[in-house]
Coordinates of C-alpha atoms in Angstrom, one line a residue:
X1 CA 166.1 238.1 79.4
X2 CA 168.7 241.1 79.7
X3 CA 172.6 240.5 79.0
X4 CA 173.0 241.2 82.7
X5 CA 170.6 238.4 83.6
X6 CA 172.0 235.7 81.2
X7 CA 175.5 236.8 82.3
X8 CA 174.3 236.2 86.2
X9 CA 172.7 233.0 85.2
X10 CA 175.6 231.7 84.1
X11 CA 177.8 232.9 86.6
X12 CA 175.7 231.0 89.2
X13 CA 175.7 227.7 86.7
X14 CA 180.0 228.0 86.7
X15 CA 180.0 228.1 89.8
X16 CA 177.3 225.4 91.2
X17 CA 179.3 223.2 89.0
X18 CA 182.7 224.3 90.3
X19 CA 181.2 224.0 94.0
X20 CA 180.3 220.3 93.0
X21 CA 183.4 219.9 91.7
X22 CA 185.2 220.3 95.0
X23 CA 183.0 219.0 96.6
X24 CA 183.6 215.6 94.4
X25 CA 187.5 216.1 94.6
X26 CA 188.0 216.7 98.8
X27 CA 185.5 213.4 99.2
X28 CA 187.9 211.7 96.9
X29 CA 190.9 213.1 98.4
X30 CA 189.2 212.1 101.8
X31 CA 188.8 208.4 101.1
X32 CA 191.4 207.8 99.3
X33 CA 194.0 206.1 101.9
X34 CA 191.3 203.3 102.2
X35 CA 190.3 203.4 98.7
X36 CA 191.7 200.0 97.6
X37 CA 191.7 198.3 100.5
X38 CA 190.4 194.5 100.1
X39 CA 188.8 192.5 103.1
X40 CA 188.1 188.6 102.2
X41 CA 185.3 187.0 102.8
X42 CA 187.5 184.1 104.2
X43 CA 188.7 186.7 106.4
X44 CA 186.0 187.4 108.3
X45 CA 185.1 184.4 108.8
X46 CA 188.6 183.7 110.6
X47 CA 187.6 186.7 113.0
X48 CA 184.6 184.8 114.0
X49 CA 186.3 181.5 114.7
X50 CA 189.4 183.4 116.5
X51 CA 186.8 185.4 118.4
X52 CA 188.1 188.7 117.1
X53 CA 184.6 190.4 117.0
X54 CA 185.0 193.3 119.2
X55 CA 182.2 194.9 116.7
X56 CA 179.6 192.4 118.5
X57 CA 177.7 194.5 121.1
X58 CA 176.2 192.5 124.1
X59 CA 173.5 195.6 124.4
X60 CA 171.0 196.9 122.1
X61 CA 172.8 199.7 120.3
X62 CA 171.5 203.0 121.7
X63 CA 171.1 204.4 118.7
X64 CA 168.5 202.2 117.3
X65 CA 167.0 202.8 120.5
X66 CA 167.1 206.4 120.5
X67 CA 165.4 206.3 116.7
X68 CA 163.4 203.1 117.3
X69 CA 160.1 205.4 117.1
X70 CA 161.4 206.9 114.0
X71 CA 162.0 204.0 112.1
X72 CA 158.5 202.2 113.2
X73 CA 156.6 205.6 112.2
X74 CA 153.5 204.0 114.1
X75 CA 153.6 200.9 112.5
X76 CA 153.2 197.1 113.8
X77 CA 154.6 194.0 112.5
X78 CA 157.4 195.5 110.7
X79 CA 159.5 193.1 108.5
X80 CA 163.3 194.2 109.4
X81 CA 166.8 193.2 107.3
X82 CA 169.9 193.1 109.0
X83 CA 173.0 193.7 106.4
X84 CA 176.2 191.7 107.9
X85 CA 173.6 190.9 110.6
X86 CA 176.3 188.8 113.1
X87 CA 174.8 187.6 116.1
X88 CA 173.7 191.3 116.9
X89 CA 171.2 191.3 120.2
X90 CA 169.2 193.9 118.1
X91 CA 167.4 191.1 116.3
X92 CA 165.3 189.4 119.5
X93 CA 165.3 193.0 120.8
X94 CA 162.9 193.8 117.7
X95 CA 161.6 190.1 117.4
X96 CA 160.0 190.4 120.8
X97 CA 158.6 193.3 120.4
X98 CA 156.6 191.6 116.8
X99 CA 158.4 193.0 114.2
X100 CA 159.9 189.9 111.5
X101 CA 163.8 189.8 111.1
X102 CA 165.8 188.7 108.0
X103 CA 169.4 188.5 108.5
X104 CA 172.2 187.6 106.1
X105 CA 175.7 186.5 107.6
X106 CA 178.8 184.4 105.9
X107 CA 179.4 183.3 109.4
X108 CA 178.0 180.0 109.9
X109 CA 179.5 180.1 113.5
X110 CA 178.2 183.5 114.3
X111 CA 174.5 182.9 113.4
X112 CA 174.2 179.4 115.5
X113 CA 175.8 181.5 118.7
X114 CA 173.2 184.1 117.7
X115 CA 170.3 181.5 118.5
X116 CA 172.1 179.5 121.3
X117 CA 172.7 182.5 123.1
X118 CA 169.3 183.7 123.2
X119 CA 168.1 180.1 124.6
X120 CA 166.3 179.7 120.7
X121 CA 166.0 176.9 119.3
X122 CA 166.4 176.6 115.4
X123 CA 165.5 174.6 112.0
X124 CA 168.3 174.7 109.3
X125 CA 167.3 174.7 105.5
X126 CA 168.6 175.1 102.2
X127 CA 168.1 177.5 99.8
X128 CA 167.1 176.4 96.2
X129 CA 168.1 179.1 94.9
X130 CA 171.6 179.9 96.1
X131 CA 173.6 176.6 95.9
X132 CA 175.7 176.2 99.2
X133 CA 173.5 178.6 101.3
X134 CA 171.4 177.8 104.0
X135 CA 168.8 180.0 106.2
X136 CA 168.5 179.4 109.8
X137 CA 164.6 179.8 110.7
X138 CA 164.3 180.3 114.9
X139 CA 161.2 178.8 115.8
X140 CA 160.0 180.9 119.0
X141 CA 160.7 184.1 117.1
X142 CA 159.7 185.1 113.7
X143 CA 163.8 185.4 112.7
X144 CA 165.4 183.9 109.6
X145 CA 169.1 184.2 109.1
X146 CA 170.8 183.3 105.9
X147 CA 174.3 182.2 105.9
X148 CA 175.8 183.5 102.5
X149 CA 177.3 186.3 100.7
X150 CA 175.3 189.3 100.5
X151 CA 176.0 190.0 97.3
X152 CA 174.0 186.9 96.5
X153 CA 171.0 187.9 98.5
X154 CA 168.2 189.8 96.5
X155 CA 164.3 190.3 96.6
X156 CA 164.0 187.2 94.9
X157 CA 165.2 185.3 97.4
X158 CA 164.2 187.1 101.0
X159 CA 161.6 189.8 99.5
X160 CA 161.3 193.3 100.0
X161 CA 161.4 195.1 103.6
X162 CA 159.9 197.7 105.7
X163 CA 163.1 198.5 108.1
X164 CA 166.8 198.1 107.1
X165 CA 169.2 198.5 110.2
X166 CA 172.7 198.8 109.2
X167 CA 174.7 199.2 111.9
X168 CA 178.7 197.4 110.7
X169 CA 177.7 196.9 107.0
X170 CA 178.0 199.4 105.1
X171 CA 181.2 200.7 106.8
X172 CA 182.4 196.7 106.8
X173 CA 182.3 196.3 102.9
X174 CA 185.2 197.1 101.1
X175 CA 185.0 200.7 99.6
X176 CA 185.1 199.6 95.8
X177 CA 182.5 197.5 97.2
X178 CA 179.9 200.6 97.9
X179 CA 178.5 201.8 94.8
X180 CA 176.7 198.1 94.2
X181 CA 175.9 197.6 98.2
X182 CA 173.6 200.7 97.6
X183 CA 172.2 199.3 94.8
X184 CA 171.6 196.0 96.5
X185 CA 170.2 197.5 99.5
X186 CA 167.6 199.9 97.6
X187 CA 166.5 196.5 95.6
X188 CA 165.3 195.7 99.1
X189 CA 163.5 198.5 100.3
X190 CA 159.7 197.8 100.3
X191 CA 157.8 201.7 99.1
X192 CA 157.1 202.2 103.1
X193 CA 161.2 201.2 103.8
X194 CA 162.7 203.3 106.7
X195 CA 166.2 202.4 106.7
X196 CA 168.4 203.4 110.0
X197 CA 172.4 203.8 108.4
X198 CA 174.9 204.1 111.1
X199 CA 178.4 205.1 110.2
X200 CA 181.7 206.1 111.6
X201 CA 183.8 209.3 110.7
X202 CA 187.7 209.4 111.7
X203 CA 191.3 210.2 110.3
X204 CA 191.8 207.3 108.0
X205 CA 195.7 208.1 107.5
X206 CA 196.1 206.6 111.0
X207 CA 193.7 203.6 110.8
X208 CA 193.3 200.9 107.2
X209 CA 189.7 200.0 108.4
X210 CA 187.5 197.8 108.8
X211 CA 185.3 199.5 109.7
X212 CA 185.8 201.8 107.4
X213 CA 185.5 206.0 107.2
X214 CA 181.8 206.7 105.3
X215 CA 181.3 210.4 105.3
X216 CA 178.0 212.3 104.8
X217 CA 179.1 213.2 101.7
X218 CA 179.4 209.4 100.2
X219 CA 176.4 208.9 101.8
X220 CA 174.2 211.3 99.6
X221 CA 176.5 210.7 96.6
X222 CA 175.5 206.9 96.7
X223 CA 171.8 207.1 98.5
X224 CA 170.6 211.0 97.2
X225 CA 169.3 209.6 93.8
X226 CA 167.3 207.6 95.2
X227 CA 166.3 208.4 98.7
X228 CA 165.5 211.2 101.1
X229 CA 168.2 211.4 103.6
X230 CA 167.5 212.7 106.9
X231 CA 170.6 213.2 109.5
X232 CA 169.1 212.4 112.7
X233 CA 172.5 212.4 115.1
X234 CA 176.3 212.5 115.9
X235 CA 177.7 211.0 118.8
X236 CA 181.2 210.8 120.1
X237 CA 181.8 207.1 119.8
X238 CA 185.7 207.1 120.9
X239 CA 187.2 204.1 123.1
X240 CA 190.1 203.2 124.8
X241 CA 190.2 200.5 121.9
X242 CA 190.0 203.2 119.2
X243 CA 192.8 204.9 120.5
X244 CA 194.8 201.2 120.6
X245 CA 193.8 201.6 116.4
X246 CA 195.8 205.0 116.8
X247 CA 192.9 207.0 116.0
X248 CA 192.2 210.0 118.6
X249 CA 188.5 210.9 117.3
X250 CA 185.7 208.5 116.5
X251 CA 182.4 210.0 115.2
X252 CA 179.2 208.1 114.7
X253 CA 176.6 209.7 112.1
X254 CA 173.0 208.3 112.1
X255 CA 170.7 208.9 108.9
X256 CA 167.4 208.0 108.4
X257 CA 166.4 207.3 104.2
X258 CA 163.1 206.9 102.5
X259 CA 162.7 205.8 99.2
X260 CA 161.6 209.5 96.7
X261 CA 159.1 207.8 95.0
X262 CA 157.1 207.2 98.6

């Protein structure tokens, strides 16, 4: 190799690194006025029995809709999970048409309205092995939603899966919180896994979260190891009821991952 071309080689090196660098710092700098903020699990649960849970949609959302096709990739009979799965409509919506649904939710109150308000009847068990937990088994759909902390969920206990749709988790947990949630939810993806991640860019100076700000960039820096990422859509998602947060933009991001060893 020539002088010049070492020199060159270098140069590029220095400054790939220095790129990354930035790169690193401005996402950093980005999330830092939410960076230590600390939701309870006790918390939530008082939004549920206060009925503060604007984040419930009485619709399918449209963008699991719009990418339904996508995340099926021809297939029947998919098993779904539902991260922070609520009492979301998205659940029958995919049960109906087949596919298997495994929920987890800390909200005992939220999962029971999740079956009576579908007209479905239910069997409650517990689970051996998370003491205090129980799973919620609908009998006229193939739906099972356990009522713990996700943390505590694993493989072991509900398996591996061919669909994740997180739509509210990810941009629920607290931000400290993110670095293990991606671990947790690669544990669950199945080789065939095509997991639908929705989240939400804004200003976080004018708003504490939840739901929190998860740019692209934290989603490669947590998922890109491990997964193909494919950005699939942004949407204007801004409300009158963002603006009462004292935001003035809401962004929603959709990305489609797929395990790199698949």
């Amino acid at each position: 190799m020539r002088d010049s071309d070492l020199l060159f080689s270098v140069l590029w090196l220095v400054l790939c690194q220095a790129a990354a660098s930035l790169g690193e710092t401005n996402m950093t700098s980005m999330l830092a006025p939410q960076a230590d903020r600390v939701m309870a699990i006790g918390e939530w649960e008082e939004r549920w029995h206060e009925g503060r849970i604007g984040f419930h949609q009485l619709q399918v959302h449209k963008m699991l809709e719009t990418h339904i096709e996508k995340v099926l990739a021809g297939r029947t009979g998919v098993r779904f999970f539902f991260p922070l799965c609520g009492k979301a409509v998205d659940m029958k919506w995919l049960a109906d048409m087949g596919h298997s649904v495994v929920g987890v939710e800390i909200s005992e109150k939220g999962i029971k309205e999740f079956f009576t308000e579908n007209n479905m009847t239910y069997s409650e068990e517990d689970v051996p092995a998370l003491p205090g937990a129980k799973v919620y088994k609908g009998v006229e759909r193939n739906i099972s939603l356990y009522q713990c902390d996700l943390f505590n969920f694993s493989s072991a206990i509900g398996g591996q899966f061919g669909a994740i749709w997180d739509r509210g988790s990810l941009v629920a947990i607290n931000p400290q919180d993110r670095e293990k949630y991606a671990a947790l939810i690669t544990s669950l993806m199945a080789k065939d896994c095509r997991y639908l991640l929705d989240t939400l860019l804004y200003n976080p100076e004018l708003y504490a979260g939840p739901p929190f700000l998860v740019p692209d960039e934290q989603v490669q820096s947590l998922f890109g190891n491990s997964c193909n990422i494919e950005f699939l859509e942004s949407a204007d998602a801004f409300t009158e009821r963002h603006r009462g947060w004292g935001l003035d933009y809401l962004t929603e991001h959709v990305h489609l991952l797929t395990l790199k060893n698949n």
